[in-house]
Coordinates of C-alpha atoms in Angstrom, one line a residue:
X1 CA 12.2 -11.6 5.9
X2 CA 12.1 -10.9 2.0
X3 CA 14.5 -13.3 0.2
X4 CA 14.3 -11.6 -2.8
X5 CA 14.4 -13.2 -6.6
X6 CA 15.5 -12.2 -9.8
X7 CA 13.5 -12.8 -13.0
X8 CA 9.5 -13.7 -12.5
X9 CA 7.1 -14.6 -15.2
X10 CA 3.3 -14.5 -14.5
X11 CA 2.9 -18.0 -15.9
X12 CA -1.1 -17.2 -17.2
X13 CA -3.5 -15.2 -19.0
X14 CA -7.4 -14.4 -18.8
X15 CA -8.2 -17.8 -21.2
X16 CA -5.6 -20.3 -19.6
X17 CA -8.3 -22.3 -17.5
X18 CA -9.3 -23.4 -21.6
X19 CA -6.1 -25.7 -22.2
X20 CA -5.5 -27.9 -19.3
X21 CA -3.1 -25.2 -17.8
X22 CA -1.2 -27.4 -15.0
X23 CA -0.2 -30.1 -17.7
X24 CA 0.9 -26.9 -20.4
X25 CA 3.1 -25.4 -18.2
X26 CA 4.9 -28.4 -17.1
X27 CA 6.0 -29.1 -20.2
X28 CA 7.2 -25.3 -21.1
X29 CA 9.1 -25.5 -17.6
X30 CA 12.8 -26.5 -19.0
X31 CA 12.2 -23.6 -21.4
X32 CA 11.3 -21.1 -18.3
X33 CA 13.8 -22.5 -16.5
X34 CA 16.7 -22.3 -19.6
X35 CA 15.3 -18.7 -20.5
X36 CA 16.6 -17.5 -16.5
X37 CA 13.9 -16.9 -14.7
X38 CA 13.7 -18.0 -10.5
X39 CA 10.1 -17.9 -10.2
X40 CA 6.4 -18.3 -12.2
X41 CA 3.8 -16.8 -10.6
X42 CA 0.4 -19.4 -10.8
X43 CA -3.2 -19.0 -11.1
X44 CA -5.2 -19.6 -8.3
X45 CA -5.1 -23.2 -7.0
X46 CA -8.1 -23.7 -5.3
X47 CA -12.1 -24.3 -6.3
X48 CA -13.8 -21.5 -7.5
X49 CA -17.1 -20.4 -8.8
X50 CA -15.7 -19.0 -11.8
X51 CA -13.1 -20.7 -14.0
X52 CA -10.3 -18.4 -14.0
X53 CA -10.0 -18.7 -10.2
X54 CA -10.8 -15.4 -8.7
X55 CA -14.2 -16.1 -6.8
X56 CA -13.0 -18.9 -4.1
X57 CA -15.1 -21.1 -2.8
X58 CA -13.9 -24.2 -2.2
X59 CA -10.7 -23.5 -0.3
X60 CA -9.1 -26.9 0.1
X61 CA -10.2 -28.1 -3.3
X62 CA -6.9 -28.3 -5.7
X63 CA -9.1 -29.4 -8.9
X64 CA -9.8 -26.8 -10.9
X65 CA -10.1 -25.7 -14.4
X66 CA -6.6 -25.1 -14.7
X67 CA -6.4 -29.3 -13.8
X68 CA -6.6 -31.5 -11.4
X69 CA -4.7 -31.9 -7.8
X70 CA -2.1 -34.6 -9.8
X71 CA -1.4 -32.7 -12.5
X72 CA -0.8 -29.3 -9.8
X73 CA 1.5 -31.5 -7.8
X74 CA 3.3 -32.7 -10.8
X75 CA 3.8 -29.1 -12.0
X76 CA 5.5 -27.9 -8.5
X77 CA 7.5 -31.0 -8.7
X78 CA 8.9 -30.6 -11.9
X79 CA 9.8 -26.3 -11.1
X80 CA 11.3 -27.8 -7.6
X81 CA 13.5 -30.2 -9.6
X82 CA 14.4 -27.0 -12.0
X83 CA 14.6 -24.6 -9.2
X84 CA 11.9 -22.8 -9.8
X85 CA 9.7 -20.9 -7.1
X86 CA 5.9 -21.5 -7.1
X87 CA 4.0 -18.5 -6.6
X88 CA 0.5 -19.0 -5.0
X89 CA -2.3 -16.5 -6.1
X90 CA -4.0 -15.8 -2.9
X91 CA -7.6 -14.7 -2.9
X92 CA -8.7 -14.2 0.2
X93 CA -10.8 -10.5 -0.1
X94 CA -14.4 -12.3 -1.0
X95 CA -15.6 -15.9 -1.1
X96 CA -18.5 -16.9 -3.0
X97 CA -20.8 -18.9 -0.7
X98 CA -22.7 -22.2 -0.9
X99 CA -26.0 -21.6 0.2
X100 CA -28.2 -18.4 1.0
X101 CA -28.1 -16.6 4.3
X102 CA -29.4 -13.4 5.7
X103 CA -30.9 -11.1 3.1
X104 CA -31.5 -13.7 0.4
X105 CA -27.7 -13.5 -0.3
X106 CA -25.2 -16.2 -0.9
X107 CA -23.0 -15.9 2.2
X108 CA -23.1 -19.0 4.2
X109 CA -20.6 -21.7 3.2
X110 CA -22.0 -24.5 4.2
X111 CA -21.2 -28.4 3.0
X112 CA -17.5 -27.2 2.5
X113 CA -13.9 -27.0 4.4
X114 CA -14.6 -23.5 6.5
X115 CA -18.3 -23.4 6.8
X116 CA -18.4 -20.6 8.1
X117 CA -22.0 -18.9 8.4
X118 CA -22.8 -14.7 8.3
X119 CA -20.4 -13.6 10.9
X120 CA -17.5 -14.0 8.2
X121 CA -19.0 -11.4 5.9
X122 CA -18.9 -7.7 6.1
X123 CA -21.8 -6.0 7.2
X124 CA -21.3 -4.3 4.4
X125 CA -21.5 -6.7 1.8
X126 CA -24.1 -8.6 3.4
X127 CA -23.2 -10.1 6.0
X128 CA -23.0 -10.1 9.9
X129 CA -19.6 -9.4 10.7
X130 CA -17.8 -6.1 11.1
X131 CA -17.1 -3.5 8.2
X132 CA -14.7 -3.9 5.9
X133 CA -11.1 -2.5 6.7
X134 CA -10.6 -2.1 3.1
X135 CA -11.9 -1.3 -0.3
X136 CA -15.2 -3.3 -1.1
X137 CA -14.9 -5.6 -4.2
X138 CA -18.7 -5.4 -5.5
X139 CA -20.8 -8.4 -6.3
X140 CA -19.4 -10.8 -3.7
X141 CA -19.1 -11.4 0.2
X142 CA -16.3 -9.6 1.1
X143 CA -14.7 -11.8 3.9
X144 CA -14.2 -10.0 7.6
X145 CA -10.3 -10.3 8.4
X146 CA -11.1 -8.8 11.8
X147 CA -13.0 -11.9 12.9
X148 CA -10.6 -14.2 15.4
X149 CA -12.1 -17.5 13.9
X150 CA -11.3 -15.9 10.2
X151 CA -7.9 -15.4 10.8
X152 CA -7.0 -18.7 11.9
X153 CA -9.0 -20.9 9.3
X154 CA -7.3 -18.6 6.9
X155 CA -3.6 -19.0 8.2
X156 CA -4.2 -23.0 8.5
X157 CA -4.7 -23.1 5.0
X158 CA -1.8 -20.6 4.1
X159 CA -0.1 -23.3 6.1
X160 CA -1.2 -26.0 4.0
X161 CA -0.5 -24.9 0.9
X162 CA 3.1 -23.8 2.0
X163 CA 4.1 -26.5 3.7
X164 CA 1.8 -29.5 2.7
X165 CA 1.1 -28.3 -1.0
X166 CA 4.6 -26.3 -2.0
X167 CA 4.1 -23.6 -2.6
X168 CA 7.2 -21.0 -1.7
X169 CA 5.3 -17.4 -2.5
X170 CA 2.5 -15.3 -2.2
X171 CA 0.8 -13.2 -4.4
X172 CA -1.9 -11.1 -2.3
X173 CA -5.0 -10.5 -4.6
X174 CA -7.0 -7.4 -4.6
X175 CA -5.0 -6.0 -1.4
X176 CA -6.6 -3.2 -1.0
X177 CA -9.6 -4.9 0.1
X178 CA -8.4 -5.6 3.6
X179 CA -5.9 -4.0 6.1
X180 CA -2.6 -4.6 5.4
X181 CA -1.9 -5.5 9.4
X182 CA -4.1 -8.8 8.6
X183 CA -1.1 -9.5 5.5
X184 CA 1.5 -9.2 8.3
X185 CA -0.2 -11.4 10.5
X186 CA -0.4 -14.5 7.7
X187 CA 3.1 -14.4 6.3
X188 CA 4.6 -14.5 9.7
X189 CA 2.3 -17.3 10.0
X190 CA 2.8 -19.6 7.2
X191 CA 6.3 -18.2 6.4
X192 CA 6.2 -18.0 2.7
X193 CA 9.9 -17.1 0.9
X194 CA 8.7 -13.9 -0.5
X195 CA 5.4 -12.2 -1.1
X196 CA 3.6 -9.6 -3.4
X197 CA 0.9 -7.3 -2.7
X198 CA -1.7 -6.5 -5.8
X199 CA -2.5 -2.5 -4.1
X200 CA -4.2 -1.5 -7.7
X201 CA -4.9 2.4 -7.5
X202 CA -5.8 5.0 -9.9
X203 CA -3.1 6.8 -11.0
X204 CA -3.6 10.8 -10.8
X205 CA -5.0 11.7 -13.6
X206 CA -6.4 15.5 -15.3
X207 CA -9.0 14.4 -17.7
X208 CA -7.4 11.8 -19.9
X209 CA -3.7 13.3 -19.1
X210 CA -1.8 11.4 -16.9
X211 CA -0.1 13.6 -14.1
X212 CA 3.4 14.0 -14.1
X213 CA 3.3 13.8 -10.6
X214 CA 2.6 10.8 -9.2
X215 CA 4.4 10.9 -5.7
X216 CA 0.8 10.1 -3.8
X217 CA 0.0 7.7 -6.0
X218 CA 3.6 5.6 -4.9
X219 CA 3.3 6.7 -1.4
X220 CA -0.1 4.9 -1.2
X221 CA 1.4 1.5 -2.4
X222 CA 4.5 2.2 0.2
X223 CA 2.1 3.0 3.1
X224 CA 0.5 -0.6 2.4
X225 CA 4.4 -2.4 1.9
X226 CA 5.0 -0.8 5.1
X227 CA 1.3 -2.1 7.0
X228 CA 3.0 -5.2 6.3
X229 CA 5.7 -5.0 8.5
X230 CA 7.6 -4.4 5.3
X231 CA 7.2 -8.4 5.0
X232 CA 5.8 -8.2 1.2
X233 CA 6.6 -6.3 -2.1
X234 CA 4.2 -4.6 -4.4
X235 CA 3.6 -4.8 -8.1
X236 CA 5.1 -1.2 -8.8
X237 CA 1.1 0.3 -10.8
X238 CA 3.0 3.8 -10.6
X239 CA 6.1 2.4 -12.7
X240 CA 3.4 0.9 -15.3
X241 CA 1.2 3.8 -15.5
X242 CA 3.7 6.4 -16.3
X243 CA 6.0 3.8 -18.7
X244 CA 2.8 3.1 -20.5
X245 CA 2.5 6.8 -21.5
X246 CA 5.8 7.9 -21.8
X247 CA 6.8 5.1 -24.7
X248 CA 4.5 7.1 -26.3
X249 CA 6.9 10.0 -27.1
X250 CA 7.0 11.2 -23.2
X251 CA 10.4 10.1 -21.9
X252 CA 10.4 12.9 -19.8
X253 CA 7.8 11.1 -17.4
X254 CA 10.7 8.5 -16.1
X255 CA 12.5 11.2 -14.2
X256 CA 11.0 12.7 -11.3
X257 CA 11.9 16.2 -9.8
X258 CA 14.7 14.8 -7.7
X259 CA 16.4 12.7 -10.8
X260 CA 15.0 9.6 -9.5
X261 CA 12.7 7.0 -11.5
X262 CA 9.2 8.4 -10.7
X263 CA 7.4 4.8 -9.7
X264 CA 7.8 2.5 -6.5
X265 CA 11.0 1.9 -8.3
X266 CA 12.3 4.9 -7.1
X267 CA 11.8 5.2 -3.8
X268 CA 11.3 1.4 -2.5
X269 CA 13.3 -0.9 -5.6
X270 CA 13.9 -3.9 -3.4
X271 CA 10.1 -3.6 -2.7
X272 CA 9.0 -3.0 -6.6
X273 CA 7.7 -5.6 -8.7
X274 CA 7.7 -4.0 -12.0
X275 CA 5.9 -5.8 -15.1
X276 CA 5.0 -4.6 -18.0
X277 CA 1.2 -6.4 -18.4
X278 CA -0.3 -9.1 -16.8
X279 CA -3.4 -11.3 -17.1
X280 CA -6.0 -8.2 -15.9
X281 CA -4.5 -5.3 -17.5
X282 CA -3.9 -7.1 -20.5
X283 CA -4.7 -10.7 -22.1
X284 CA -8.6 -10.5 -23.5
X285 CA -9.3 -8.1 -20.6
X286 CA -7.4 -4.9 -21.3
X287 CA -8.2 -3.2 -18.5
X288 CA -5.1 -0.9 -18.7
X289 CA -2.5 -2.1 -21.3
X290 CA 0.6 -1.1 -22.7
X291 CA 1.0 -0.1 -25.9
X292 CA 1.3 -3.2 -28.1
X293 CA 4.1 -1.5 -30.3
X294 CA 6.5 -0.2 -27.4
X295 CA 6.2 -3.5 -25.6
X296 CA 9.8 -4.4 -26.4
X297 CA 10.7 -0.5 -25.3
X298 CA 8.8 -1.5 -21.9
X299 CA 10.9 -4.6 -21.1
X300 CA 14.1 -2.9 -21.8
X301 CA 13.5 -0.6 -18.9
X302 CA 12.1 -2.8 -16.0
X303 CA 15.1 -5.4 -17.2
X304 CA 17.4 -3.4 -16.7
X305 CA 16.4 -1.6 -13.7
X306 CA 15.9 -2.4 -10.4
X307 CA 13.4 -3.6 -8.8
X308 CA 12.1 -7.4 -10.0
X309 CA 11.4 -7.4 -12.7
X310 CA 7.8 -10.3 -14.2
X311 CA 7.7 -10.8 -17.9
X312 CA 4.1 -11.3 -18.8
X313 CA 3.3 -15.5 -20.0
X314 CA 1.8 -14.0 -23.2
X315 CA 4.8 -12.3 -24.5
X316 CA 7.6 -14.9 -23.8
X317 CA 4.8 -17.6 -25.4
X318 CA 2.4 -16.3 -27.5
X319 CA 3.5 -12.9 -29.6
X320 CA 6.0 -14.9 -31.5
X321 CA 9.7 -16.3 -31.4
X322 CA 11.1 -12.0 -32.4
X323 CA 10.0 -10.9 -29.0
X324 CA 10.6 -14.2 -26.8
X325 CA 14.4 -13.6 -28.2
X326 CA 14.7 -10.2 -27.3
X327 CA 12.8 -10.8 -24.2
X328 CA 15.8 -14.0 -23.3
X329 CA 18.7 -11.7 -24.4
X330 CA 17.7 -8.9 -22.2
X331 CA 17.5 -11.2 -19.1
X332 CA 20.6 -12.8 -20.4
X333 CA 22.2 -9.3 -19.5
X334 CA 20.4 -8.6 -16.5
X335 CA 21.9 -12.1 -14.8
X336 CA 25.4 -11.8 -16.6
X337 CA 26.0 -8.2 -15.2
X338 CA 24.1 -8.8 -11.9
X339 CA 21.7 -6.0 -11.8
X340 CA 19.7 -6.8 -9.0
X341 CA 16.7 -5.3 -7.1
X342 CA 19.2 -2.9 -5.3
X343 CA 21.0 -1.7 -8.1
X344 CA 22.5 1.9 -7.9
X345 CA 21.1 3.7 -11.2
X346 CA 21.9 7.4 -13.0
X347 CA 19.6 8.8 -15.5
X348 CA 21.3 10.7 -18.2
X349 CA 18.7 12.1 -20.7
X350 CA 15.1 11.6 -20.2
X351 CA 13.2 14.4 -22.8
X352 CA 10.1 13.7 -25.2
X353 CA 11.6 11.1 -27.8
X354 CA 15.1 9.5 -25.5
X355 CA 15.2 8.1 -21.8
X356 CA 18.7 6.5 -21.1
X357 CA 20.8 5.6 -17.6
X358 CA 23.7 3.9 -16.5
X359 CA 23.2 0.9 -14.1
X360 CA 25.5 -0.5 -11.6
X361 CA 27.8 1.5 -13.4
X362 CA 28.1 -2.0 -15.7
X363 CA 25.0 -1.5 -17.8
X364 CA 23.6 1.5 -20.3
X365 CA 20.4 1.6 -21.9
X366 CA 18.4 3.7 -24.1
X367 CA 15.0 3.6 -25.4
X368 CA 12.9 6.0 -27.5
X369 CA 13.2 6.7 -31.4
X370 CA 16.1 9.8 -30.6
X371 CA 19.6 8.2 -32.4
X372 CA 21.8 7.9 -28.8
X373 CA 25.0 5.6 -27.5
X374 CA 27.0 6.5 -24.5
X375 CA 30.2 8.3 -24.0
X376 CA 33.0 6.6 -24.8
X377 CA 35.4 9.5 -22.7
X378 CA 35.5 7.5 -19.3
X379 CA 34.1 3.9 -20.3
X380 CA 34.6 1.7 -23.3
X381 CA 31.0 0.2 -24.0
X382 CA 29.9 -2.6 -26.4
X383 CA 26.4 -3.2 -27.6
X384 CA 24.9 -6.2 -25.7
X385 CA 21.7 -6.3 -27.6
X386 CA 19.1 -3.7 -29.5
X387 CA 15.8 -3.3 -31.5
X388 CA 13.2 -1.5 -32.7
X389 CA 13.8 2.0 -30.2
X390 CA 15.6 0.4 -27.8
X391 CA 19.7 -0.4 -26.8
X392 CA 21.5 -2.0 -23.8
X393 CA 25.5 -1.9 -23.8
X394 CA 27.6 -3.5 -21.1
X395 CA 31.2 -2.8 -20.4
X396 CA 34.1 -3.7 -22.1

C-alpha cells in the first residue's frame, strides 16, 4: 500500500558529494522541515565507484562521499525527530565489480558483502546469467533480477536499510533496466512507506518539435506503475516534457483532447510525482532542463495540481532568497487549502500565451504572460500569491 505524502524535495545535486553532504543537510533540516515539506529524497547511501553514488559497489558500506555512516545516521535522526521521511535512492540495475571475471571484464565481486561471481550479470553485459528483462545501461554489469540468489541478497539489504538503517522510501533508479514484477517483489519484501519509480523515456518527438500527443509516452510509465502491483509511483517525465515546452509560449500543450492535463498527472495523479528538475536533468548535467526563466511558472503548476509534487534542492537553496519565497508561499497554499494528490481539477483556458484551472474548487491559478483573474460571478477570490507570469487565488 501507497501511503502517499505531500511536499518532497530532492535533497541533492550533481556536485553534493563535494561538501560533506550528510552534515549540510542536517543542519538545513529545521528549514525543510519549517518550509512544509514531508519528505527529502537522499543520494545514494551506499559505496560506490563513483562519488555521486550511481555505480554501487560496496552495498553494505554507508561511508561515502556524501559522509560517513555517523554523520548518515545523525541526518535520519534529526528528519525522524522533525518528521521528515527519508527517501533511499536505490540503485540496483548494474554494480561495478571488484575484480575481473570472464571476458577480461569487471564482473566478479569478490572481497565484499554479496560476492557474487558471473551468474549475477547479464549475458548481455558480460556476464553468465540470463538476459536482461530491461533496458541495458551501457558501461557496467547490468545485474540479473531473474537469478533466485539475486533476489534475495537484494531484498536482505532493502531490509536493512528499512528496518536497521531508517530509511521509510524508495526511489527506484534507472527502472527501466529491469522488470517491473522484480520492484513488486522487493517492496512487499522490505515494506517501505511509499516508493517511486525513475521509468525515464523519450518523449515523442518530430524533429526537434515536441508532439502534442503524448498519450504512449504516459501509458508506458503507467504500464510499469501497474507491473508493480500498483505498489510504487513514478516521476511524471510526460508532465515535465510537455511543461518545459509549453512555458515557452505553448499553453495549449497542458490540455489534452479529453480536457484533462496531458502527463501521468492526468490519467494516474495519486501515482504522479511531478518535479520540475532534478539532479540529472538539471544541476551541472542538463540533460533535459527547464527553462531557467519560467522556473517559477513551472512550480506554480505541479504546486498546485495534483499529483506530488518534489521541489528540486537547488532552487529552494541555491538560486537565491526571491525564488525560495515564492517557492514556500506556494506550498504554503497547497497545505492550507489541502490540495492533495487526488484533487478534482477544471481547466479553464489553456491557448499559446495563458493556461489557468480551478482546483478543488478552493484554488485558481494562472500562468503565462496573457493579463487573466477569475470570475468573480459565482465565487469571490482573493490573490494568495503572484509573480513574474504566474497567479494563485484561494477563496474568500
Amino acid at each position: 500500500m501507497i501511503r502517499p505524502i505531500n511536499k518532497r524535495i530532492s535533497g541533492f545535486n550533481w556536485e553534493s558529494h563535494k561538501y560533506n553532504w550528510w552534515e549540510n543537510l542536517e543542519s538545513k533540516v529545521g528549514e525543510i522541515a519549517k518550509a512544509g515539506f514531508t519528505s527529502v529524497w537522499l543520494p545514494p547511501p551506499t559505496h560506490s565507484f563513483s562519488p555521486q553514488g550511481y555505480t554501487p559497489q560496496n552495498l553494505y558500506s554507508l561511508n561515502t562521499n556524501y559522509g560517513s555512516e555517523h554523520h548518515l545516521k545523525a541526518l535520519l535522526a534529526k528528519m525522524k525527530q522533525h518528521k521528515l521521511r527519508s527517501m533511499a535512492d536505490i540503485v540496483i540495475n548494474h554494480r561495478v565489480g571488484t575484480t575481473q571475471g570472464r571476458g577480461g571484464i569487471y564482473n566478479r565481486f569478490d572481497g565484499i558483502p554479496l560476492s557474487w561471481d558471473e551468474h549475477a550479470v547479464t549475458s548481455d553485459t558480460g556476464g553468465l546469467g540470463n538476459r536482461k528483462t530491461g533496458a541495458i545501461f551501457q558501461g557496467f554489469p547490468n545485474i540479473d533480477h531473474t537469478q533466485d540468489f539475486v533476489r534475495k541478497d537484494i531484498i536482505g539489504w532493502l531490509r536493512w536499510l528499512r528496518h536497521n538503517v531508517g530509511f521509510e522510501d524508495f526511489r527506484f533508479d534507472f527502472a527501466k533496466g529491469f522488470s517491473a514484477k522484480y520492484v513488486k517483489e522487493y517492496i512487499e519484501a522490505a515494506k517501505p512507506l511509499f516508493c517511486v519509480g525513475e521509468y525515464w523515456d523519450s518523449c515523442n518527438y518530430r524533429g526537434s518539435s515536441l508532439d502534442y500527443n503524448q498519450d504512449s509516452h504516459r501509458q508506458r510509465i503507467i504500464n510499469w506503475i501497474d507491473g508493480t502491483g500498483q505498489l510504487s509511483a513514478a516521476f511524471d517525465f510526460t508532465t515535465k516534457g510537455i511543461l518545459q515546452e509549453a512555458v515557452k509560449g505553448e499553453f495549449w500543450r497542458l490540455r489534452d483532447g479529453q480536457g484533462k492535463p496531458p502527463g501521468v498527472m492526468g490519467w494516474w495523479p495519486s501515482r504522479s510525482v511531478t518535479f520540475v528538475d532534478n539532479h540529472d536533468t538539471g544541476s551541472t548535467q542538463a540533460h533535459w532542463p527547464f527553462p531557467s526563466d519560467h522556473i517559477m511558472e513551472g512550480y506554480a503548476y505541479i504546486l498546485t495540481h495534483p499529483g506530488i509534487p518534489t521541489v528540486f534542492y537547488d532552487h529552494l537553496f541555491e538560486w537565491g532568497n526571491s525564488i525560495r519565497n515564492q517557492i514556500a508561499k506556494l506550498i504554503d497554499v497547497r497545505k492550507r487549502e489541502g490540495i492533495e494528490s487526488r484533487s478534482s481539477m477544471r481547466i479553464l483556458e489553456a491557448k499559446q500565451n495563458l493556461y489557468s484551472a480551478i482546483i478543488g474548487d478552493k484554488v485558481c491559478m494562472k500562468i503565462g504572460s496573457a493579463s487573466w483573474c477569475p470570475s468573480a460571478s459565482h465565487t469571490q477570490w482573493e490573490l494568495a500569491t503572484s509573480g513574474h507570469n504566474y497567479a494563485v487565488w484561494r477563496k474568500q
